[in-house]
Coordinates of C-alpha atoms and ligand atoms in Angstrom, one line a residue:
M1 CA -0.1 24.3 -54.2
Q2 CA 1.5 20.9 -54.8
K3 CA 1.2 19.3 -58.2
F4 CA -0.8 16.2 -58.6
H5 CA -0.5 13.7 -61.4
Y6 CA -3.3 12.1 -63.6
L7 CA -2.9 8.4 -63.4
N8 CA -1.8 7.0 -66.7
Q9 CA 1.1 5.2 -68.2
E10 CA 3.1 8.2 -69.0
N11 CA 2.9 9.6 -65.4
L12 CA 3.7 6.3 -63.6
G13 CA 7.3 7.5 -63.0
L14 CA 6.1 10.8 -61.5
L15 CA 4.0 9.4 -58.7
P16 CA 5.3 9.9 -55.1
A17 CA 7.2 7.1 -53.4
D18 CA 4.3 6.0 -51.1
V19 CA 2.3 5.0 -54.2
I20 CA 3.6 1.6 -55.3
T21 CA 4.1 1.3 -59.1
P22 CA 5.0 -1.7 -61.0
T23 CA 8.5 -3.2 -61.1
F24 CA 7.9 -4.6 -64.5
N25 CA 7.8 -3.1 -68.0
R26 CA 4.1 -3.1 -69.0
D27 CA 5.1 -3.1 -72.8
N28 CA 6.4 -6.7 -72.3
I29 CA 3.0 -8.0 -71.2
T30 CA 1.1 -10.2 -73.5
T31 CA -2.6 -11.1 -73.0
S32 CA -3.8 -14.5 -72.3
I33 CA -6.9 -13.7 -70.2
V34 CA -10.1 -12.2 -71.2
H35 CA -12.3 -11.0 -68.2
I36 CA -15.9 -10.0 -68.8
G37 CA -17.3 -7.6 -66.2
V38 CA -14.6 -5.2 -65.1
S39 CA -16.2 -4.5 -61.6
N40 CA -14.6 -3.1 -58.4
F41 CA -14.5 -6.7 -57.3
H42 CA -12.6 -7.9 -60.3
R43 CA -10.2 -5.1 -59.9
A44 CA -9.6 -5.9 -56.2
H45 CA -9.4 -9.7 -56.8
Q46 CA -8.5 -11.4 -60.0
A47 CA -6.7 -8.4 -61.5
Y48 CA -4.8 -7.9 -58.2
Y49 CA -3.6 -11.6 -58.1
T50 CA -2.5 -11.4 -61.7
N51 CA -0.7 -8.1 -61.1
E52 CA 1.1 -9.8 -58.2
L53 CA 2.3 -12.5 -60.5
M54 CA 3.7 -9.9 -62.9
D55 CA 5.2 -7.8 -60.2
K56 CA 6.7 -10.5 -57.9
Y57 CA 7.7 -13.1 -60.5
G58 CA 8.2 -11.2 -63.6
I59 CA 5.6 -13.3 -65.5
T60 CA 4.7 -11.5 -68.7
D61 CA 2.2 -13.7 -70.5
C62 CA -0.8 -13.3 -68.4
G63 CA -2.1 -9.8 -69.2
I64 CA -5.8 -9.3 -68.9
C65 CA -8.1 -7.9 -71.6
G66 CA -11.1 -6.3 -69.8
V67 CA -14.5 -6.5 -71.5
D68 CA -17.7 -4.8 -70.5
L69 CA -21.0 -5.8 -72.0
L70 CA -23.5 -3.5 -70.4
D71 CA -24.3 0.1 -71.4
S72 CA -24.1 0.9 -67.7
D73 CA -20.5 0.0 -67.8
R74 CA -19.6 2.9 -70.2
K75 CA -18.3 5.1 -67.4
I76 CA -15.7 2.7 -66.1
Y77 CA -14.8 1.8 -69.6
S78 CA -14.0 5.4 -70.5
I79 CA -12.2 6.1 -67.2
L80 CA -9.9 3.1 -67.6
K81 CA -9.4 3.9 -71.3
D82 CA -8.4 7.4 -70.2
Q83 CA -5.9 5.9 -67.6
D84 CA -4.4 3.3 -69.9
G85 CA -6.0 0.5 -67.9
L86 CA -4.4 1.7 -64.7
Y87 CA -6.0 2.2 -61.4
T88 CA -5.0 2.4 -57.7
L89 CA -6.0 -0.3 -55.3
I90 CA -6.4 1.3 -51.7
T91 CA -6.0 -1.5 -49.2
K92 CA -7.3 -0.4 -45.8
Y93 CA -5.9 -2.0 -42.7
P94 CA -7.7 -2.1 -39.5
N95 CA -5.0 0.1 -37.8
G96 CA -5.7 3.0 -40.2
Q97 CA -2.8 2.4 -42.5
N98 CA -3.4 2.3 -46.2
K99 CA -1.5 0.6 -48.9
I100 CA -1.7 2.5 -52.3
K101 CA -0.8 0.3 -55.3
V102 CA -1.2 0.9 -59.0
I103 CA -2.6 -2.2 -60.6
C104 CA -1.3 -2.7 -64.1
S105 CA -2.6 -6.2 -65.2
I106 CA -5.4 -4.9 -67.3
V107 CA -3.5 -4.1 -70.5
E108 CA -6.4 -4.1 -73.1
Y109 CA -10.0 -3.1 -72.8
F110 CA -13.1 -3.5 -75.0
F111 CA -16.5 -2.1 -74.7
A112 CA -18.6 -4.7 -76.3
P113 CA -21.6 -2.6 -77.5
E114 CA -19.2 -0.5 -79.5
N115 CA -17.6 -3.3 -81.3
P116 CA -19.0 -6.8 -80.7
M117 CA -17.0 -8.5 -83.4
A118 CA -13.7 -7.2 -81.8
V119 CA -14.7 -8.9 -78.5
I120 CA -15.6 -12.1 -80.3
E121 CA -12.3 -12.1 -82.2
K122 CA -10.3 -11.4 -79.1
M123 CA -11.8 -14.3 -77.2
A124 CA -11.0 -16.5 -80.1
H125 CA -7.4 -15.3 -80.3
P126 CA -5.0 -18.3 -80.0
D127 CA -3.1 -16.6 -77.1
I128 CA -6.3 -16.5 -75.0
Q129 CA -6.3 -19.4 -72.5
V130 CA -8.7 -18.2 -69.9
I131 CA -12.0 -16.5 -70.0
S132 CA -13.0 -15.2 -66.6
L133 CA -16.3 -13.6 -65.6
T134 CA -17.9 -11.5 -62.9
I135 CA -21.4 -10.9 -64.3
A136 CA -23.4 -11.1 -61.0
E137 CA -26.3 -13.4 -60.3
D138 CA -28.6 -12.0 -63.0
G139 CA -25.9 -12.3 -65.7
Y140 CA -26.6 -16.1 -65.6
H141 CA -30.2 -15.7 -66.7
L142 CA -31.6 -18.4 -64.5
N143 CA -35.3 -18.9 -64.4
E144 CA -36.5 -17.6 -61.0
I145 CA -38.6 -20.6 -60.3
T146 CA -36.8 -23.6 -61.9
G147 CA -33.3 -22.2 -61.3
K148 CA -32.4 -23.5 -64.8
F149 CA -31.2 -21.3 -67.7
D150 CA -34.0 -19.0 -68.9
M151 CA -34.0 -19.7 -72.7
D152 CA -37.1 -17.5 -73.1
H153 CA -35.5 -14.4 -71.5
P154 CA -35.9 -11.6 -74.1
V155 CA -32.2 -10.8 -74.3
V156 CA -31.2 -14.5 -74.8
A157 CA -33.9 -14.9 -77.5
E158 CA -32.5 -11.7 -79.1
D159 CA -29.0 -13.2 -79.2
I160 CA -30.2 -16.3 -80.9
K161 CA -31.6 -14.1 -83.7
N162 CA -28.6 -11.8 -84.0
P163 CA -25.6 -14.0 -83.2
L164 CA -23.0 -11.5 -84.4
S165 CA -24.1 -8.7 -82.2
P166 CA -24.9 -10.4 -79.0
N167 CA -25.9 -8.9 -75.7
T168 CA -25.3 -11.7 -73.2
V169 CA -22.2 -13.4 -72.3
F170 CA -23.6 -16.6 -73.7
G171 CA -23.9 -15.0 -77.2
Y172 CA -20.3 -13.9 -77.0
L173 CA -18.9 -17.1 -75.8
T174 CA -20.8 -19.2 -78.3
Q175 CA -19.5 -17.2 -81.3
A176 CA -16.0 -17.1 -79.9
L177 CA -15.9 -20.8 -79.3
K178 CA -17.3 -21.4 -82.8
L179 CA -14.4 -19.5 -84.2
R180 CA -12.0 -21.5 -82.1
Q181 CA -13.4 -24.7 -83.4
Q182 CA -13.4 -23.6 -87.0
R183 CA -9.8 -22.2 -86.8
K184 CA -8.7 -25.3 -84.9
I185 CA -7.2 -23.1 -82.2
G186 CA -8.1 -25.3 -79.2
G187 CA -10.2 -24.8 -76.3
C188 CA -10.0 -22.6 -73.2
T189 CA -11.0 -22.5 -69.6
I190 CA -14.1 -20.4 -68.5
I191 CA -13.7 -19.3 -64.9
S192 CA -16.8 -17.9 -63.2
C193 CA -15.9 -15.6 -60.3
D194 CA -19.3 -14.9 -59.0
N195 CA -20.8 -15.7 -55.6
I196 CA -23.2 -18.4 -56.6
P197 CA -22.9 -22.0 -55.5
A198 CA -21.2 -24.3 -58.1
N199 CA -20.5 -21.2 -60.3
G200 CA -18.5 -23.2 -62.9
D201 CA -21.1 -25.9 -63.2
T202 CA -24.0 -23.3 -63.4
M203 CA -22.1 -21.5 -66.1
K204 CA -21.5 -24.8 -68.0
G205 CA -25.1 -25.8 -67.7
S206 CA -26.4 -22.5 -69.0
L207 CA -23.9 -22.3 -71.8
F208 CA -24.5 -25.8 -73.0
H209 CA -28.2 -25.1 -73.0
Y210 CA -27.7 -21.9 -75.0
I211 CA -25.4 -23.6 -77.5
E212 CA -27.8 -26.5 -77.9
R213 CA -30.4 -24.0 -79.2
A214 CA -28.0 -21.5 -81.0
E215 CA -25.3 -23.7 -82.6
P216 CA -26.2 -27.4 -81.9
E217 CA -23.3 -28.7 -84.0
L218 CA -20.8 -26.8 -81.8
L219 CA -21.8 -28.5 -78.5
H220 CA -19.8 -31.7 -78.9
W221 CA -16.6 -29.7 -79.5
V222 CA -17.2 -27.5 -76.5
K223 CA -17.9 -30.4 -74.2
N224 CA -14.5 -31.9 -75.2
N225 CA -12.4 -28.8 -75.3
V226 CA -13.7 -26.2 -72.8
T227 CA -13.6 -26.6 -68.9
F228 CA -15.5 -24.7 -66.3
P229 CA -13.8 -25.0 -62.9
N230 CA -15.8 -24.0 -59.9
T231 CA -14.2 -21.3 -57.7
M232 CA -14.5 -19.5 -54.5
V233 CA -13.7 -15.8 -54.6
D234 CA -13.5 -13.5 -51.5
R235 CA -12.4 -10.0 -50.8
I236 CA -14.6 -7.3 -49.3
T237 CA -14.7 -4.5 -51.8
P238 CA -17.0 -1.6 -50.8
V239 CA -18.3 1.1 -53.3
T240 CA -15.6 3.8 -54.0
R241 CA -16.5 6.9 -52.2
T242 CA -15.8 10.6 -53.2
E243 CA -13.6 10.9 -50.1
D244 CA -11.4 8.0 -51.4
I245 CA -10.8 9.9 -54.6
E246 CA -10.1 13.1 -52.7
N247 CA -7.7 11.5 -50.3
L248 CA -5.7 10.1 -53.2
K249 CA -5.4 13.5 -54.7
T250 CA -4.5 15.4 -51.6
G251 CA -2.7 12.8 -49.7
Y252 CA -0.8 11.0 -52.4
L253 CA -0.9 13.6 -55.3
T254 CA -2.5 11.1 -57.5
E255 CA -5.6 11.7 -59.6
D256 CA -7.4 8.5 -60.2
Q257 CA -11.1 8.9 -61.3
W258 CA -12.1 5.6 -60.0
P259 CA -9.8 3.8 -57.5
V260 CA -10.8 0.7 -55.7
V261 CA -10.9 0.2 -52.0
C262 CA -10.5 -3.2 -50.3
E263 CA -9.7 -5.1 -47.2
P264 CA -6.3 -6.7 -46.7
F265 CA -7.8 -10.3 -46.8
A266 CA -8.1 -12.0 -50.1
Q267 CA -8.9 -15.5 -51.0
W268 CA -9.3 -17.4 -54.3
I269 CA -9.7 -21.2 -54.6
I270 CA -10.2 -22.7 -57.9
E271 CA -10.8 -26.3 -59.0
D272 CA -7.8 -27.4 -60.9
H273 CA -9.1 -28.5 -64.2
F274 CA -7.9 -26.2 -67.0
A275 CA -8.4 -26.9 -70.7
A276 CA -5.3 -25.1 -71.7
Q277 CA -2.4 -23.4 -69.8
R278 CA -3.1 -21.3 -66.8
P279 CA -1.1 -18.6 -65.0
P280 CA 0.8 -20.0 -62.0
W281 CA -1.5 -18.2 -59.6
E282 CA -0.5 -20.6 -56.8
K283 CA 2.7 -18.5 -56.5
V284 CA 0.7 -15.6 -55.2
G285 CA -1.5 -17.5 -52.8
V286 CA -4.3 -18.8 -54.9
Q287 CA -5.4 -22.3 -53.7
F288 CA -6.2 -25.1 -56.1
T289 CA -8.5 -28.0 -55.1
R290 CA -10.4 -30.9 -56.6
N291 CA -13.7 -30.0 -54.9
I292 CA -14.8 -26.4 -54.2
E293 CA -18.0 -27.3 -52.3
P294 CA -16.9 -27.2 -48.7
Y295 CA -14.9 -23.9 -49.1
E296 CA -17.8 -22.4 -51.0
N297 CA -20.4 -23.3 -48.4
M298 CA -18.2 -22.0 -45.7
K299 CA -17.9 -18.6 -47.5
L300 CA -21.5 -18.3 -48.7
R301 CA -23.0 -19.4 -45.4
L302 CA -20.7 -17.5 -43.0
L303 CA -19.4 -14.3 -44.7
N304 CA -22.0 -13.6 -47.2
A305 CA -24.9 -14.6 -44.9
G306 CA -23.3 -12.7 -42.2
H307 CA -23.2 -9.6 -44.4
S308 CA -26.9 -10.0 -45.3
I309 CA -27.8 -10.5 -41.6
L310 CA -25.9 -7.2 -40.7
G311 CA -27.3 -5.5 -43.7
I312 CA -31.0 -6.3 -43.1
L313 CA -31.1 -6.0 -39.3
G314 CA -28.6 -3.2 -39.2
T315 CA -30.7 -1.1 -41.8
L316 CA -33.7 -1.6 -39.6
I317 CA -32.0 -0.3 -36.5
G318 CA -30.6 2.7 -38.5
Y319 CA -27.0 1.8 -39.2
K320 CA -25.3 2.8 -42.4
T321 CA -22.2 0.6 -42.6
V322 CA -21.2 -3.0 -41.9
Y323 CA -18.8 -1.7 -39.3
E324 CA -21.5 0.2 -37.3
A325 CA -23.6 -2.9 -37.4
A326 CA -20.7 -5.1 -36.4
C327 CA -20.2 -3.0 -33.3
D328 CA -23.7 -3.8 -32.0
E329 CA -23.3 -6.4 -29.3
E330 CA -26.8 -7.8 -29.6
L331 CA -26.6 -8.0 -33.4
M332 CA -23.2 -9.7 -33.2
L333 CA -24.5 -12.2 -30.6
L334 CA -27.3 -13.1 -33.0
L335 CA -24.9 -13.5 -35.8
E336 CA -22.5 -15.7 -33.7
D337 CA -25.3 -17.9 -32.4
F338 CA -26.7 -18.3 -35.9
M339 CA -23.2 -19.2 -37.1
N340 CA -22.5 -21.7 -34.3
E341 CA -25.8 -23.3 -33.9
E342 CA -27.5 -23.1 -37.3
V343 CA -24.6 -22.8 -39.9
A344 CA -21.8 -25.0 -38.4
P345 CA -23.8 -28.2 -38.3
T346 CA -24.4 -27.8 -42.1
L347 CA -20.7 -27.5 -43.0
D348 CA -18.4 -30.3 -44.2
Q349 CA -16.4 -31.0 -41.1
A350 CA -14.4 -33.7 -43.0
K351 CA -12.5 -31.0 -44.6
K352 CA -11.1 -30.0 -41.2
T353 CA -11.2 -26.4 -42.2
D354 CA -11.1 -24.5 -39.0
F355 CA -14.6 -23.3 -38.5
T356 CA -13.7 -21.3 -35.3
N357 CA -10.8 -19.5 -37.0
Y358 CA -12.8 -18.8 -40.1
K359 CA -15.7 -17.5 -38.2
Q360 CA -13.5 -15.2 -36.0
N361 CA -11.7 -14.0 -39.0
V362 CA -15.0 -13.1 -40.7
I363 CA -16.1 -11.1 -37.6
T364 CA -12.8 -9.3 -37.5
R365 CA -13.1 -8.4 -41.1
F366 CA -16.5 -7.0 -40.5
Q367 CA -15.1 -4.9 -37.7
N368 CA -12.5 -3.1 -39.8
P369 CA -13.5 0.5 -39.1
H370 CA -11.9 1.8 -42.3
I371 CA -13.7 -0.2 -44.8
K372 CA -17.1 1.7 -44.5
D373 CA -18.9 -0.8 -46.6
S374 CA -22.4 0.6 -46.9
L375 CA -25.4 -1.6 -45.9
T376 CA -27.0 -0.3 -49.1
R377 CA -24.5 -2.3 -51.1
I378 CA -25.0 -5.4 -49.0
C379 CA -28.9 -5.2 -49.2
K380 CA -28.9 -4.6 -52.9
E381 CA -30.6 -7.6 -54.8
S382 CA -31.3 -9.4 -51.6
S383 CA -34.0 -11.5 -53.4
A384 CA -31.0 -13.1 -55.3
K385 CA -28.8 -13.3 -52.2
V386 CA -31.0 -14.7 -49.5
P387 CA -31.8 -17.9 -51.4
L388 CA -28.0 -18.5 -51.9
F389 CA -26.7 -17.3 -48.6
I390 CA -29.3 -18.1 -46.0
L391 CA -32.0 -20.4 -47.2
P392 CA -29.7 -23.4 -47.9
T393 CA -28.7 -23.4 -44.2
I394 CA -32.4 -23.4 -43.1
K395 CA -33.2 -26.2 -45.6
D396 CA -30.3 -28.3 -44.4
Q397 CA -31.2 -27.7 -40.8
L398 CA -34.8 -28.6 -41.5
K399 CA -33.7 -31.8 -43.3
N400 CA -31.8 -32.8 -40.2
K401 CA -34.5 -31.7 -37.8
R402 CA -32.2 -29.1 -36.2
N403 CA -32.7 -25.6 -35.0
I404 CA -33.8 -22.9 -37.4
T405 CA -35.1 -20.2 -34.9
R406 CA -32.5 -17.6 -35.9
G407 CA -32.7 -18.4 -39.6
A408 CA -36.5 -17.9 -39.4
F409 CA -36.1 -14.7 -37.5
I410 CA -33.7 -13.2 -40.1
I411 CA -36.3 -14.0 -42.8
A412 CA -38.9 -12.3 -40.8
A413 CA -36.6 -9.3 -40.4
W414 CA -36.1 -9.3 -44.2
C415 CA -39.9 -9.0 -44.6
K416 CA -39.9 -6.1 -42.2
Y417 CA -37.0 -4.6 -44.1
N418 CA -39.1 -4.5 -47.2
D419 CA -41.5 -2.0 -45.6
G420 CA -38.7 0.4 -46.7
V421 CA -38.5 2.4 -43.5
D422 CA -36.3 2.0 -40.4
E423 CA -37.1 2.1 -36.8
N424 CA -36.4 5.9 -36.7
G425 CA -38.9 6.5 -39.4
I426 CA -36.3 7.1 -42.2
S427 CA -37.1 5.6 -45.6
Y428 CA -34.7 3.8 -47.8
E429 CA -34.9 2.3 -51.2
I430 CA -35.4 -1.3 -51.9
S431 CA -33.0 -1.9 -54.7
D432 CA -33.9 -5.3 -56.1
A433 CA -35.1 -6.9 -59.3
L434 CA -38.1 -8.1 -57.3
S435 CA -38.7 -4.8 -55.5
D436 CA -42.3 -4.6 -56.6
I437 CA -43.3 -7.9 -55.3
L438 CA -41.1 -7.5 -52.2
I439 CA -42.8 -4.2 -51.2
R440 CA -46.2 -5.5 -52.1
T441 CA -46.0 -8.7 -50.1
A442 CA -44.3 -7.0 -47.1
A443 CA -47.3 -4.6 -47.0
L444 CA -49.8 -7.4 -47.3
S445 CA -47.9 -9.3 -44.6
H446 CA -49.1 -6.7 -41.9
Q447 CA -52.5 -8.3 -42.2
S448 CA -51.4 -11.7 -43.3
P449 CA -47.8 -12.4 -42.4
I450 CA -47.6 -15.7 -44.4
R451 CA -48.0 -13.8 -47.7
F452 CA -44.3 -12.9 -47.7
L453 CA -43.4 -16.6 -47.8
E454 CA -45.6 -17.0 -50.9
I455 CA -42.9 -15.2 -53.0
K456 CA -42.2 -18.4 -55.1
P457 CA -38.9 -17.4 -56.8
V458 CA -37.3 -16.8 -53.4
F459 CA -38.9 -19.4 -51.0
K460 CA -40.1 -22.1 -53.5
E461 CA -41.3 -25.0 -51.4
L462 CA -40.2 -23.6 -48.0
I463 CA -43.7 -22.4 -47.4
N464 CA -44.8 -26.0 -46.8
E465 CA -42.3 -26.6 -44.0
D466 CA -44.5 -26.2 -41.0
I467 CA -41.7 -25.9 -38.5
F468 CA -40.1 -23.1 -40.5
V469 CA -43.5 -21.3 -41.0
D470 CA -44.4 -21.4 -37.3
A471 CA -40.9 -20.0 -36.4
Y472 CA -41.3 -17.2 -39.0
L473 CA -44.8 -16.3 -37.9
K474 CA -43.7 -16.0 -34.3
A475 CA -40.6 -13.9 -35.3
I476 CA -42.6 -11.6 -37.5
E477 CA -45.3 -11.1 -34.9
A478 CA -42.7 -10.0 -32.4
L479 CA -40.8 -7.7 -34.9
R480 CA -44.1 -6.0 -35.7
R481 CA -44.8 -5.4 -32.0
K482 CA -41.3 -4.6 -30.5
P483 CA -38.2 -2.9 -31.6
V484 CA -35.6 -5.0 -33.3
K485 CA -33.1 -4.6 -30.4
A486 CA -35.8 -5.9 -27.9
C487 CA -36.5 -8.9 -30.2
L488 CA -32.7 -9.6 -30.4
M489 CA -32.4 -9.5 -26.6
D490 CA -35.3 -12.1 -26.3
L491 CA -33.6 -14.3 -28.9
N492 CA -30.2 -14.0 -27.5
S493 CA -31.4 -14.9 -24.0
M494 CA -32.8 -18.2 -25.3
T495 CA -30.5 -21.2 -24.5
Ligands
CS2_501 C1 -21.4 -9.3 -50.1 C2 -20.3 -9.6 -51.0 O1 -22.8 -8.4 -51.9 C3 -22.8 -9.0 -50.8 O2 -23.8 -9.3 -50.2 O3 -21.6 -10.2 -49.2 O4 -20.2 -8.7 -52.1 C4 -19.0 -9.7 -50.3 O5 -18.5 -8.6 -49.9 C5 -18.0 -10.4 -51.1 O6 -18.5 -11.7 -51.5 C6 -16.7 -10.7 -50.4 O7 -16.0 -11.6 -51.0

């Protein structure tokens, strides 16, 4: 039997030649970035770009200190601790080739619940120039109805009471910034890397709100010393499967307890206003811009919306992965018509970003057979995603009195999706913070379809838009009567 190697610093030199290991000496790396939320996505994206800087340009002062805040992160924390912060990134190409690379940019790691003060001190360290975040939509604690920071959320209220053992990112950042002010260390840049529109502005708004209540004297300093560039982040990163771990072991003699799988494509665009120094990420393909909005709209409304559409409709038909759904001709026709006729008119054409190329690239990415991105991942937390990925298109189209037929159909399909059973009679779980209300209103909608649109945190005032409501009612009526594929054919035959 061949001998395999546990992934850790000591064994790096023992890994087979087809596993790419660093060209740099990790001992020379110093930390200037704290990243909160060491998700698969962070590991395939920001940590990957930073690793490239070290690897290709020998830059040594941009090491990452990973921080996890949630109890549910204990597993990844203990694995990465065990592996000295190392993990393998498995890039899967459409032709079946894999690139296996050990990523070494996470050089320190803290699990906040174990030692909150250590995290606060780390963020306040003079070497730290950037604090980046992937905390998902719910990490921002936005009120479901108003969309503003939810000061009354129990964990937020708890942080105000116990400032030195916080739970939220806001509690941590406030205490760290307070130390930076007291110690005259200077500010830093906070970079949100989540898929929410104007992610930096959103973070800024929420943090200012929090500080105003928790440490009002600090606010002025923060306003003058901390910046929050908006960003657009992109790389499809599916959930790691057992077979990926096994393949690494048998095919590459490398035992990594939690590798990350990703597609070859990656994009990161950042507004270039940094409070302090920043890593020269432009050397490794990161784009800097003055205004993120056109890029962000393009990504959220085409790629993320595309995912949700394949996720919702694909699940109803009985598909399990994005790839399977993306091979369905009728489904893809709907997606393309939606993109061409309902999304394209809402995008900023002045930017001259090539819509056709971008759209085609998104479709090609969905059709990578090796990614096996599960529709379960895509459909998770749809009540947070639909309002960010799909409803803005519908609202813009309505404002301009343009077509919303397909958008309304997708919303009707989402209502049906919340019945929790596909067209073959197989049940699936609705994994969503609003699952109770989604399931209840979907059930009520069998008698009274409008009930679904009454979910205020999702649809807000959209229920008052008659044109949209009519189109939705027609679509749900058809979807309850006929199979999804038959409805798609009807829709696709419309001119
Ligand atoms: C996906 C995203 O969760 C989702 O619904 O659309 O995670 C998507 O894969 C990433 O944004 C790609 O950059």
